[in-house]
PDB file of C-alpha atoms and ligand atoms in Angstrom:
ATOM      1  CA  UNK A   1     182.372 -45.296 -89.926  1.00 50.00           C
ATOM      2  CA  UNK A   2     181.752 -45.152 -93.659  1.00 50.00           C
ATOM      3  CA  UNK A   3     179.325 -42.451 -94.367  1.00 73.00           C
ATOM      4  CA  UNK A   4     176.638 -43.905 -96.716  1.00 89.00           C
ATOM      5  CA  UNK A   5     172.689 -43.567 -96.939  1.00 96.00           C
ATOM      6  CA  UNK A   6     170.698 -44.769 -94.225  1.00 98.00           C
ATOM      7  CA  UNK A   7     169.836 -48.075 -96.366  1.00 98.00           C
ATOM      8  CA  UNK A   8     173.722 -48.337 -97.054  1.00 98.00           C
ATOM      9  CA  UNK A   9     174.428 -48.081 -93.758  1.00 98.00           C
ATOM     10  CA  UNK A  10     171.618 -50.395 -92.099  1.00 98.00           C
ATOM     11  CA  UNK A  11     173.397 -52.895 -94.544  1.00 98.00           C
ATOM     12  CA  UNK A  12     176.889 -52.645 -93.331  1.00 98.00           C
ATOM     13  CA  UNK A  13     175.655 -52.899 -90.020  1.00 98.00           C
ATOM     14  CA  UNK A  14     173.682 -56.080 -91.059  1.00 98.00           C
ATOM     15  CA  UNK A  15     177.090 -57.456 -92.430  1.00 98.00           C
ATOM     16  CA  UNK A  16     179.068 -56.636 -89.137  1.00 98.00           C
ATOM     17  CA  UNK A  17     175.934 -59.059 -87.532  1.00 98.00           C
ATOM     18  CA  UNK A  18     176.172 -61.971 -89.530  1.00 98.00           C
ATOM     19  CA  UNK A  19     180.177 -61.256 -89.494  1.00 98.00           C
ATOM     20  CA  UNK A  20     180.345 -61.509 -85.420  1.00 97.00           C
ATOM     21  CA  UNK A  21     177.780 -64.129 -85.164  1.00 98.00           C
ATOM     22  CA  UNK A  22     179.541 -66.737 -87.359  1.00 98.00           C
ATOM     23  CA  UNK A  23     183.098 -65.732 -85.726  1.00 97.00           C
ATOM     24  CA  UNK A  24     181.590 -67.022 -82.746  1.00 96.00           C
ATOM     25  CA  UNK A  25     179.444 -69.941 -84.044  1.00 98.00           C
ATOM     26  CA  UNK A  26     176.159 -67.629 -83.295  1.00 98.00           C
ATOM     27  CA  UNK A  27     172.784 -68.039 -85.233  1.00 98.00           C
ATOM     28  CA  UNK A  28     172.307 -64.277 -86.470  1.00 98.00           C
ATOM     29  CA  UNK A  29     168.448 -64.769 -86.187  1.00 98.00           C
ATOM     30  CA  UNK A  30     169.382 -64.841 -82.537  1.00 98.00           C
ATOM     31  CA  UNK A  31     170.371 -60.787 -82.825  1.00 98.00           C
ATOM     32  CA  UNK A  32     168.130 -58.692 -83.061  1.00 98.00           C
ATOM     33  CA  UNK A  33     169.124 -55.253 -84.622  1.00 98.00           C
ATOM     34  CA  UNK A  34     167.681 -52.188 -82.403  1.00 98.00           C
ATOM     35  CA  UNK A  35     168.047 -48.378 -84.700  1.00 98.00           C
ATOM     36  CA  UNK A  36     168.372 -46.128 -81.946  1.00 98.00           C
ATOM     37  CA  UNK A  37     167.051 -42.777 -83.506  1.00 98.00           C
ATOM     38  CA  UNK A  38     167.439 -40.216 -80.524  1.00 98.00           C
ATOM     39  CA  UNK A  39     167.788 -36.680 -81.937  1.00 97.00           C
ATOM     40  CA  UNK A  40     166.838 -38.034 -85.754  1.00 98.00           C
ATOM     41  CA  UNK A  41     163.964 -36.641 -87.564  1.00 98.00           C
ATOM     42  CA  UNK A  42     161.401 -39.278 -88.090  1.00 98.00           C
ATOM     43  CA  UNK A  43     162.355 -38.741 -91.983  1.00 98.00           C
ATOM     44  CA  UNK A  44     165.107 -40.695 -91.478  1.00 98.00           C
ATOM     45  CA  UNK A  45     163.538 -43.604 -89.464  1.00 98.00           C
ATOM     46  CA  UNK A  46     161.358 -43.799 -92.355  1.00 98.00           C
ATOM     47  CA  UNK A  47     164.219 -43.787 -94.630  1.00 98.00           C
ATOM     48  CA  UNK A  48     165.369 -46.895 -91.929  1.00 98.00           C
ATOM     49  CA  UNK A  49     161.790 -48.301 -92.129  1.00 98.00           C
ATOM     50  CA  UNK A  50     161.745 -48.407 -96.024  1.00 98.00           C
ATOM     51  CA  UNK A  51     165.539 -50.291 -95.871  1.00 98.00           C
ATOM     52  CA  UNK A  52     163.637 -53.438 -93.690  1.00 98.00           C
ATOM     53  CA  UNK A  53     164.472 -51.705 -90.005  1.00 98.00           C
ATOM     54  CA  UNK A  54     161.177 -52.613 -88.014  1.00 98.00           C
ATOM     55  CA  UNK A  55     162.855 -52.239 -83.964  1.00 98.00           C
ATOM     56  CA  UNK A  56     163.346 -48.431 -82.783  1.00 98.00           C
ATOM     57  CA  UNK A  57     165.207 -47.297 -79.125  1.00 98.00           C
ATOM     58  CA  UNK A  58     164.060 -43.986 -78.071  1.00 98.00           C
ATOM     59  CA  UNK A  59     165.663 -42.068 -75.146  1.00 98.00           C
ATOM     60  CA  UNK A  60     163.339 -38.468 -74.735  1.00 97.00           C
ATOM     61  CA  UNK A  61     159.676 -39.774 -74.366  1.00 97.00           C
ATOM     62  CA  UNK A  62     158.602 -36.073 -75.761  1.00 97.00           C
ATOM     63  CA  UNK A  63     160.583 -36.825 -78.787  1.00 98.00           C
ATOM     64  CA  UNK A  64     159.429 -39.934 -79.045  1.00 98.00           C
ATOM     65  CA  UNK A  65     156.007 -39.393 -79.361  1.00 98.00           C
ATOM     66  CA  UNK A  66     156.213 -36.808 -81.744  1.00 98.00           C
ATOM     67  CA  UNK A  67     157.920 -39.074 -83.930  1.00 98.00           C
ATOM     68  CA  UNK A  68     155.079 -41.431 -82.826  1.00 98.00           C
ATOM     69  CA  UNK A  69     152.562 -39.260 -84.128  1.00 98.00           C
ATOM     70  CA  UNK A  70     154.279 -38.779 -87.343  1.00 98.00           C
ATOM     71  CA  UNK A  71     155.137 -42.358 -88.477  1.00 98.00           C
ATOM     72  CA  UNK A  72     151.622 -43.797 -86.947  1.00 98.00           C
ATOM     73  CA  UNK A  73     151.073 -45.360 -90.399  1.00 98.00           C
ATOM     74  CA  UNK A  74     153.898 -47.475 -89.666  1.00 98.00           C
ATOM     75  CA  UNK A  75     154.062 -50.676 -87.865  1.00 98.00           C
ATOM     76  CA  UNK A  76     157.258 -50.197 -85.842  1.00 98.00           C
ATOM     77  CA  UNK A  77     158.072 -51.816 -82.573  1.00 98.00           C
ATOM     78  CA  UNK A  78     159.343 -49.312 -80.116  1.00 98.00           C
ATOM     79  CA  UNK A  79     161.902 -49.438 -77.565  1.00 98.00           C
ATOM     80  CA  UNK A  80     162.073 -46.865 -74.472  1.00 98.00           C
ATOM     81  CA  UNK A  81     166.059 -47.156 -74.170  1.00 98.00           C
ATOM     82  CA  UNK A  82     166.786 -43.960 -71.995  1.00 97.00           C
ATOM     83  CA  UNK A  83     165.941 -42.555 -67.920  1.00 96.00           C
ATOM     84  CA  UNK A  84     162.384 -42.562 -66.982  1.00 96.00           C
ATOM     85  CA  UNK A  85     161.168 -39.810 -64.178  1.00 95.00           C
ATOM     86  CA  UNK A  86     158.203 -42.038 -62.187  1.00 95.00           C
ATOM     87  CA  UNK A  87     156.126 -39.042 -63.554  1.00 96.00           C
ATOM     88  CA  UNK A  88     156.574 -40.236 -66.519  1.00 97.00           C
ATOM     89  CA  UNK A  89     155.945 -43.678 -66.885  1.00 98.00           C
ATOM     90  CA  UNK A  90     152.614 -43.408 -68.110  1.00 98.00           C
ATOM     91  CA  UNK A  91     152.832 -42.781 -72.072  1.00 98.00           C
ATOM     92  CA  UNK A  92     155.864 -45.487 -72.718  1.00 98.00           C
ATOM     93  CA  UNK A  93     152.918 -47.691 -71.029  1.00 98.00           C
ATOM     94  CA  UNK A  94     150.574 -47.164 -73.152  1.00 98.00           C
ATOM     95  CA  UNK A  95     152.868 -46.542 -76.353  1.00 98.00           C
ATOM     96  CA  UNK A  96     155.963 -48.511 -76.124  1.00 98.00           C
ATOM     97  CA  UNK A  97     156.182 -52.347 -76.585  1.00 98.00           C
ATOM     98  CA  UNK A  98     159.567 -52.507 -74.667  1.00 98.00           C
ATOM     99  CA  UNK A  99     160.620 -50.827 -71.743  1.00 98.00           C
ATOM    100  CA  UNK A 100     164.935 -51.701 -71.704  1.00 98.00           C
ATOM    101  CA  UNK A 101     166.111 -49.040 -68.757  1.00 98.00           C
ATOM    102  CA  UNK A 102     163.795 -49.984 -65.725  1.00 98.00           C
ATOM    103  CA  UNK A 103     166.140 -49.261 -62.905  1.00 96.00           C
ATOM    104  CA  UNK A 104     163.871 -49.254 -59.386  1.00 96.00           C
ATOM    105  CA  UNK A 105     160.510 -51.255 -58.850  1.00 98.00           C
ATOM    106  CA  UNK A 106     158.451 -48.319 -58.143  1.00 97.00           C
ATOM    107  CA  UNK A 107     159.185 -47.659 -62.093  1.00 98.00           C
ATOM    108  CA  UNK A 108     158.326 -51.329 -62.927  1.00 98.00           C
ATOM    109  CA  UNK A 109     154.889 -50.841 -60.717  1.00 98.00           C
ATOM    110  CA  UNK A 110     153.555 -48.263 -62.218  1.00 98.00           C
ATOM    111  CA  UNK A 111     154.610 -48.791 -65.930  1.00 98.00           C
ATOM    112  CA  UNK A 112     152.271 -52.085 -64.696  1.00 98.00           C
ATOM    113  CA  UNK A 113     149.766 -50.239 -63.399  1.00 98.00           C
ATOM    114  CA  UNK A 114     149.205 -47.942 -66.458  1.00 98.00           C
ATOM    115  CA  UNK A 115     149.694 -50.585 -69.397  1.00 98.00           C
ATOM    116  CA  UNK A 116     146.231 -50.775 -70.902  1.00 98.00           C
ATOM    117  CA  UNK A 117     144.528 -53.761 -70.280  1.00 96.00           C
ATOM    118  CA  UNK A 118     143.531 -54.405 -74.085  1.00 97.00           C
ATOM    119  CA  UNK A 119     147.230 -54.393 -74.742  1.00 98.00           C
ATOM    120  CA  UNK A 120     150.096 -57.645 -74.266  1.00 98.00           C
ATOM    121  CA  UNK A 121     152.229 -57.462 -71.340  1.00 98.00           C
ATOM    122  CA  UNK A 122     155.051 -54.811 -72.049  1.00 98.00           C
ATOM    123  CA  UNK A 123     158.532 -56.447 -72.151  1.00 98.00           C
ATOM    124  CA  UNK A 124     160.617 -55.436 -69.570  1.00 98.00           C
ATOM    125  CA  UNK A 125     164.935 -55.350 -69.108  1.00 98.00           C
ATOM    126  CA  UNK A 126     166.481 -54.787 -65.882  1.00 98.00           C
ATOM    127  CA  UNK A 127     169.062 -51.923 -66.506  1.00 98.00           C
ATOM    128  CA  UNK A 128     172.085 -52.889 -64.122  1.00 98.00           C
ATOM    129  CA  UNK A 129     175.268 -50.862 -63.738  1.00 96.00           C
ATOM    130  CA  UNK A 130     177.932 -53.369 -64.648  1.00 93.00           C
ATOM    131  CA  UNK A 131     181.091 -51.398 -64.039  1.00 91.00           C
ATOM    132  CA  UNK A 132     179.923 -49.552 -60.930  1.00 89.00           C
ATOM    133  CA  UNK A 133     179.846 -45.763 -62.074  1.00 87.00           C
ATOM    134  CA  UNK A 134     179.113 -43.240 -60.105  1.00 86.00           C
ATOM    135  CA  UNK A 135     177.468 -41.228 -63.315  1.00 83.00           C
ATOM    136  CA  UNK A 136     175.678 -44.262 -64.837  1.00 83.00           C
ATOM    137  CA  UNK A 137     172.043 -45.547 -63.804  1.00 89.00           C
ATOM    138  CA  UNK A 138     171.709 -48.939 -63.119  1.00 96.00           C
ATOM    139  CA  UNK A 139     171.008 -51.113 -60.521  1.00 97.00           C
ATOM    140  CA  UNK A 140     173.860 -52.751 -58.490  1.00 96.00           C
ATOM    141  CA  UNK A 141     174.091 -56.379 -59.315  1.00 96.00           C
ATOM    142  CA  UNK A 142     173.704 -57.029 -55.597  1.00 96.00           C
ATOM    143  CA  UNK A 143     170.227 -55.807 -55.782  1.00 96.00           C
ATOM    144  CA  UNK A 144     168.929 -57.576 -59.067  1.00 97.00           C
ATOM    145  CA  UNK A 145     167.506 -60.774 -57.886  1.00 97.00           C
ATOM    146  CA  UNK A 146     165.050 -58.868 -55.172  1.00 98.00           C
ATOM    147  CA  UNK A 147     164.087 -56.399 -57.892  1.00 98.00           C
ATOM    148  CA  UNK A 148     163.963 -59.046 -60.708  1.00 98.00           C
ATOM    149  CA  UNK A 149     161.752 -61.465 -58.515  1.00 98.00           C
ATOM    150  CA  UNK A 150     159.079 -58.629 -57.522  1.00 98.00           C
ATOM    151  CA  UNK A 151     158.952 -57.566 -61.383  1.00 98.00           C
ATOM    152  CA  UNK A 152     158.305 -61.100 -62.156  1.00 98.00           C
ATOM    153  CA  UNK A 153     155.356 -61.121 -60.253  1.00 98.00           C
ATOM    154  CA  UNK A 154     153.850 -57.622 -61.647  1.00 98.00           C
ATOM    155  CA  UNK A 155     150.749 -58.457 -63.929  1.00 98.00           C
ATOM    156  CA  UNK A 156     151.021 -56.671 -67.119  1.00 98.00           C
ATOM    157  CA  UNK A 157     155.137 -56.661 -67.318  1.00 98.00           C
ATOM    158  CA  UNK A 158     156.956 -59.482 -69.117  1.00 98.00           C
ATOM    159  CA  UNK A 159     160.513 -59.708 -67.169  1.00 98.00           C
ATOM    160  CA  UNK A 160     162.598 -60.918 -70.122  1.00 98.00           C
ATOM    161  CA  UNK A 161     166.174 -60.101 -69.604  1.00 98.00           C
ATOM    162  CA  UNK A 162     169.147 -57.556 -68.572  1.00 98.00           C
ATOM    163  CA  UNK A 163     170.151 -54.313 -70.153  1.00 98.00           C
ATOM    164  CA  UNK A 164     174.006 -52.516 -69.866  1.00 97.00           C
ATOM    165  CA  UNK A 165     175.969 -49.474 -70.858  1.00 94.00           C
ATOM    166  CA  UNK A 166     179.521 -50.603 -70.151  1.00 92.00           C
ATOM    167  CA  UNK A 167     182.237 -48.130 -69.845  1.00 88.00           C
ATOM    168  CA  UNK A 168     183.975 -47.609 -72.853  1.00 84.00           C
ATOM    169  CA  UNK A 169     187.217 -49.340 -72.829  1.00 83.00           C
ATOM    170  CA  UNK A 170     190.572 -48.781 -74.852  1.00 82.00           C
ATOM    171  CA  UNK A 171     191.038 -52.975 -74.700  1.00 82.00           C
ATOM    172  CA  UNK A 172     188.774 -55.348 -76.227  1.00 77.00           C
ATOM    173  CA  UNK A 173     189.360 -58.141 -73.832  1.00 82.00           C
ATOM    174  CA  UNK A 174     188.600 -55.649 -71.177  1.00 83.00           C
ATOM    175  CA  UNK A 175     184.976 -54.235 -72.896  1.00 85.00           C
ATOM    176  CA  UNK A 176     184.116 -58.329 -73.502  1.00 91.00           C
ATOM    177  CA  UNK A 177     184.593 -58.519 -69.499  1.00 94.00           C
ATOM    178  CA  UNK A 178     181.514 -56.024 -68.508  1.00 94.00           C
ATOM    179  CA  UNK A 179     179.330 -57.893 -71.362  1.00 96.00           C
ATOM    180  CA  UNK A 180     180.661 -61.845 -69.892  1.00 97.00           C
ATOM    181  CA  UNK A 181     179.864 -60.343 -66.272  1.00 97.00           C
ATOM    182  CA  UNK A 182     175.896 -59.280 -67.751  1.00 98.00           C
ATOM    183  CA  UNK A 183     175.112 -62.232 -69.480  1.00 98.00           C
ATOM    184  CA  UNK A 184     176.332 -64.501 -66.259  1.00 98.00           C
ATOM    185  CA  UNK A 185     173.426 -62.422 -64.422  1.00 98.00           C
ATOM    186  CA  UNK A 186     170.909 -63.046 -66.397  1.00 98.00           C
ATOM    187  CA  UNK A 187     172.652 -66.800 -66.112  1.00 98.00           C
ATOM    188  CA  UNK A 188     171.858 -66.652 -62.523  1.00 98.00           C
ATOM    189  CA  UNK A 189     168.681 -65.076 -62.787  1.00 98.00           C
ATOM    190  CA  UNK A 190     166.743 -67.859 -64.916  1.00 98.00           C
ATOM    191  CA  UNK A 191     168.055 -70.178 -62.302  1.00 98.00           C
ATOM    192  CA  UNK A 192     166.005 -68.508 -59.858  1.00 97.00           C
ATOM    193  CA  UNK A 193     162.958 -67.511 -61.918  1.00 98.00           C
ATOM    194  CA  UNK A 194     163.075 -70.827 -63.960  1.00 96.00           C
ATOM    195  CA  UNK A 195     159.441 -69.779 -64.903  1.00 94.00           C
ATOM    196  CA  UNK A 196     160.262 -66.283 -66.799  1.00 95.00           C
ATOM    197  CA  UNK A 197     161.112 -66.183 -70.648  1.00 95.00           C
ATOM    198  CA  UNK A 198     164.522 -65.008 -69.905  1.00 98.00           C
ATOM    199  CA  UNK A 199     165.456 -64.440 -73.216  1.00 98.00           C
ATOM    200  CA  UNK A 200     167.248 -61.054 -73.707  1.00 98.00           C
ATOM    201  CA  UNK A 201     170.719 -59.264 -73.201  1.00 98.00           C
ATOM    202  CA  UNK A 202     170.342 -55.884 -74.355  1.00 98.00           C
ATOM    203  CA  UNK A 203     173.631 -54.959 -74.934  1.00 98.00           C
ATOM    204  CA  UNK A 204     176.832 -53.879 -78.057  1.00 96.00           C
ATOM    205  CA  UNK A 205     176.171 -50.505 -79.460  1.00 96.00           C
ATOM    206  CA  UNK A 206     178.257 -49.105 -82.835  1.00 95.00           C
ATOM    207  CA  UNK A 207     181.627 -49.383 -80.725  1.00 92.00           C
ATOM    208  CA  UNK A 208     181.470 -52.611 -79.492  1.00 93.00           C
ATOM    209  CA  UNK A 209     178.927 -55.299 -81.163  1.00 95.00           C
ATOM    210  CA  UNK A 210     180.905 -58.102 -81.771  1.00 95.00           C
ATOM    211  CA  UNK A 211     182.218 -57.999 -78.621  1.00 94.00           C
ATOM    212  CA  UNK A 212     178.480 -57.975 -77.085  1.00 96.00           C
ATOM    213  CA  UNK A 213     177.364 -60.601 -79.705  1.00 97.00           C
ATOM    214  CA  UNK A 214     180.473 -62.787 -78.702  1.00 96.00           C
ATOM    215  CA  UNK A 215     179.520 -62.439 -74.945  1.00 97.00           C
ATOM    216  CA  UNK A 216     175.822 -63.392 -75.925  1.00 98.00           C
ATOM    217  CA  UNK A 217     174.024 -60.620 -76.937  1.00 98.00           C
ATOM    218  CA  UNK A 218     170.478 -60.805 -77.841  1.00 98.00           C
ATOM    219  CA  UNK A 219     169.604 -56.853 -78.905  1.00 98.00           C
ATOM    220  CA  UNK A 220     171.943 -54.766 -80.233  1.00 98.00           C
ATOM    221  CA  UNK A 221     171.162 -51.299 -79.757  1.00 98.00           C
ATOM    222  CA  UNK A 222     173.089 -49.168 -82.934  1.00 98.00           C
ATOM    223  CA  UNK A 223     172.524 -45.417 -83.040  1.00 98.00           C
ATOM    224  CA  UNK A 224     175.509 -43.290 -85.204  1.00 97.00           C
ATOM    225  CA  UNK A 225     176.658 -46.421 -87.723  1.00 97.00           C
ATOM    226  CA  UNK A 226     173.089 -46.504 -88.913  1.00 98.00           C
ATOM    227  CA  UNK A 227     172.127 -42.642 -89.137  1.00 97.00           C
ATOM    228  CA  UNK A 228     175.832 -40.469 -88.760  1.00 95.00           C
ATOM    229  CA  UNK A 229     176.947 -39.006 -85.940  1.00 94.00           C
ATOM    230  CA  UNK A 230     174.844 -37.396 -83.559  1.00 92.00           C
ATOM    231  CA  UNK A 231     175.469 -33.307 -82.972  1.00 85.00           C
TER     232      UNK A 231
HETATM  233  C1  PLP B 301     172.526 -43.557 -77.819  1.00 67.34           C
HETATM  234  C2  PLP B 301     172.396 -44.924 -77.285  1.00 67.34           C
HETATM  235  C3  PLP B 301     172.790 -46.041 -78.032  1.00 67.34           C
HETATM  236  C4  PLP B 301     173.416 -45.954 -79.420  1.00 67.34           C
HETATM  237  O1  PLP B 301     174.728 -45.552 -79.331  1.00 67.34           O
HETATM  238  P1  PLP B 301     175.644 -45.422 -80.671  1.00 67.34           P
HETATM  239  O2  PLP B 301     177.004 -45.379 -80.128  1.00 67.34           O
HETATM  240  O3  PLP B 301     175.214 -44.172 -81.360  1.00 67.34           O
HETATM  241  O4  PLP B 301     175.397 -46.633 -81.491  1.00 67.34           O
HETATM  242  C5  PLP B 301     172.585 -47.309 -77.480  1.00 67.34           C
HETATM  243  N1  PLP B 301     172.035 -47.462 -76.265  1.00 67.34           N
HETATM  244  C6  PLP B 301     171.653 -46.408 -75.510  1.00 67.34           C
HETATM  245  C7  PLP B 301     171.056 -46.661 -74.178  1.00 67.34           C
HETATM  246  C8  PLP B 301     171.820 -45.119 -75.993  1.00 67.34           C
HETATM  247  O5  PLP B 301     171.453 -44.085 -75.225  1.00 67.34           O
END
C-alpha cells in the first residue's frame, strides 16, 4: 500500500469503494467502510475520526475499552470484530453497538441477556467458517439456520446478517468463490426468516474488497490500508 497519513489513506481507501462499486454497477452508499484499529493507539482513530471515519472493529475487548474511555467525547459506532470467551460477553453488551463474530448461541444469549434495557437492540452477524478451517472460528454452514432462527427470536439482539474470514487465496476468481458462497447464505437465510432485516455481509478486508464488494458486500472491514501495517 501507499504509505500516507491516516486522512490520506482513509481517502484512497474511499476511492478503491466507489472504484469497485461502479465496476460492478453497486450504489457505494450500500458499503459501509469499517476502520479496524486493533493494536492502534486511540490517537490515531482520532486522527481517523477527524478525516470523516465514524464505524470502528475492535478485536481485544480490554483494548477496546481503554480506547473507549479515551475517545468517550466522540460519537463513534463500535464494532466487536474478534473471539469472545462467554465470560466475556458482558461489556461489548453494554458498550458495543455491533457484535460481527457471534459463533455459538450460548454467546448470542447472554450478550441478550446483559444488553441494557435503556439501550436499542445490539446488531448481531453470524460468523460462519466459509472454507472449512480447522484454525478459523466459525460456524459450519450446516448449522446456521438452527443458530440463526434461535438468535432471531432473542429479545434485545437484532439478527442482521453473516460475517467471514476467507482463506487468503493466490487467485481472484478463487477468493470471489468463499465471498459468492456467504452472500448465497444469507440468500437462504432471509428466505427462512422473511421477518429479520437481513441486511448485512460483513466481509473484504485491505486484500480483497472489490472482490467482497463484487460478491455483495455490505461492511467492509479495512485495518493496515487505513493505519500501516500492524507489528
Ligand atoms: C484485523 C482484521 C481485519 C482487518 O484486516 P486488514 O488486512 O488489516 O485490513 C478485518 N477483519 C477482522 C476480523 C480482523 O481481525
Amino acid at each position: 500500500m501507499r504509505k500516507g497519513t491516516i486522512a490520506e489513506n482513509l481517502r484512497a481507501v474511499r476511492e478503491r469503494i466507489v472504484t469497485g462499486c461502479s465496476a460492478c454497477g453497486r450504489d457505494p452508499d450500500g458499503v459501509a467502510l469499517l476502520a479496524v484499529s486493533k493494536t492502534r493507539p486511540a490517537k490515531d482513530l482520532r486522527a481517523a475520526f477527524d478525516a470523516g471515519q465514524s464505524r470502528f472493529g475492535e478485536n481485544y475487548l480490554q483494548e477496546a475499552m481503554e480506547k473507549q474511555a479515551q475517545l468517550a467525547d466522540l460519537p463513534i459506532e463500535w464494532h466487536f470484530i474478534g473471539p469472545l470467551q462467554s465470560n466475556k460477553t458482558r461489556a461489548v453488551a453494554e458498550r458495543f453497538d455491533w457484535m460481527h463474530s457471534v459463533e455459538r448461541l450460548k454467546i448470542a444469549q447472554r450478550l441478550s441477556a446483559q444488553r441494557p434495557g435503556e439501550m436499542p437492540p445490539l446488531n448481531i452477524c453470524l460468523q460462519v467458517n466459509i472454507d472449512g478451517e480447522e484454525s478459523k472460528s466459525g460456524l459450519a454452514p450446516a448449522e446456521l439456520s438452527a443458530v440463526a432462527k434461535a438468535v432471531a427470536e432473542l429479545p434485545k439482539l437484532q439478527l442482521r446478517g453473516l460475517m467471514a474470514i476467507p482463506a487468503p487465496r493466490e487467485d481472484a476468481d478463487k477468493q470471489r468463490e468463499s465471498f459468492e458462497q456467504l452472500a448465497q447464505l444469507l440468500e437462504q437465510l432471509r428466505t427462512e426468516l422473511p421477518e429479520q432485516p437481513l441486511d448485512t455481509l460483513s466481509m473484504g478486508m485491505s486484500g480483497d474488497l472489490e472482490a467482497a464488494i463484487a460478491s455483495g458486500a455490505s461492511i467492509v472491514r479495512v485495518g493496515t490500508d487505513i493505519f500501516g501495517p500492524r507489528k
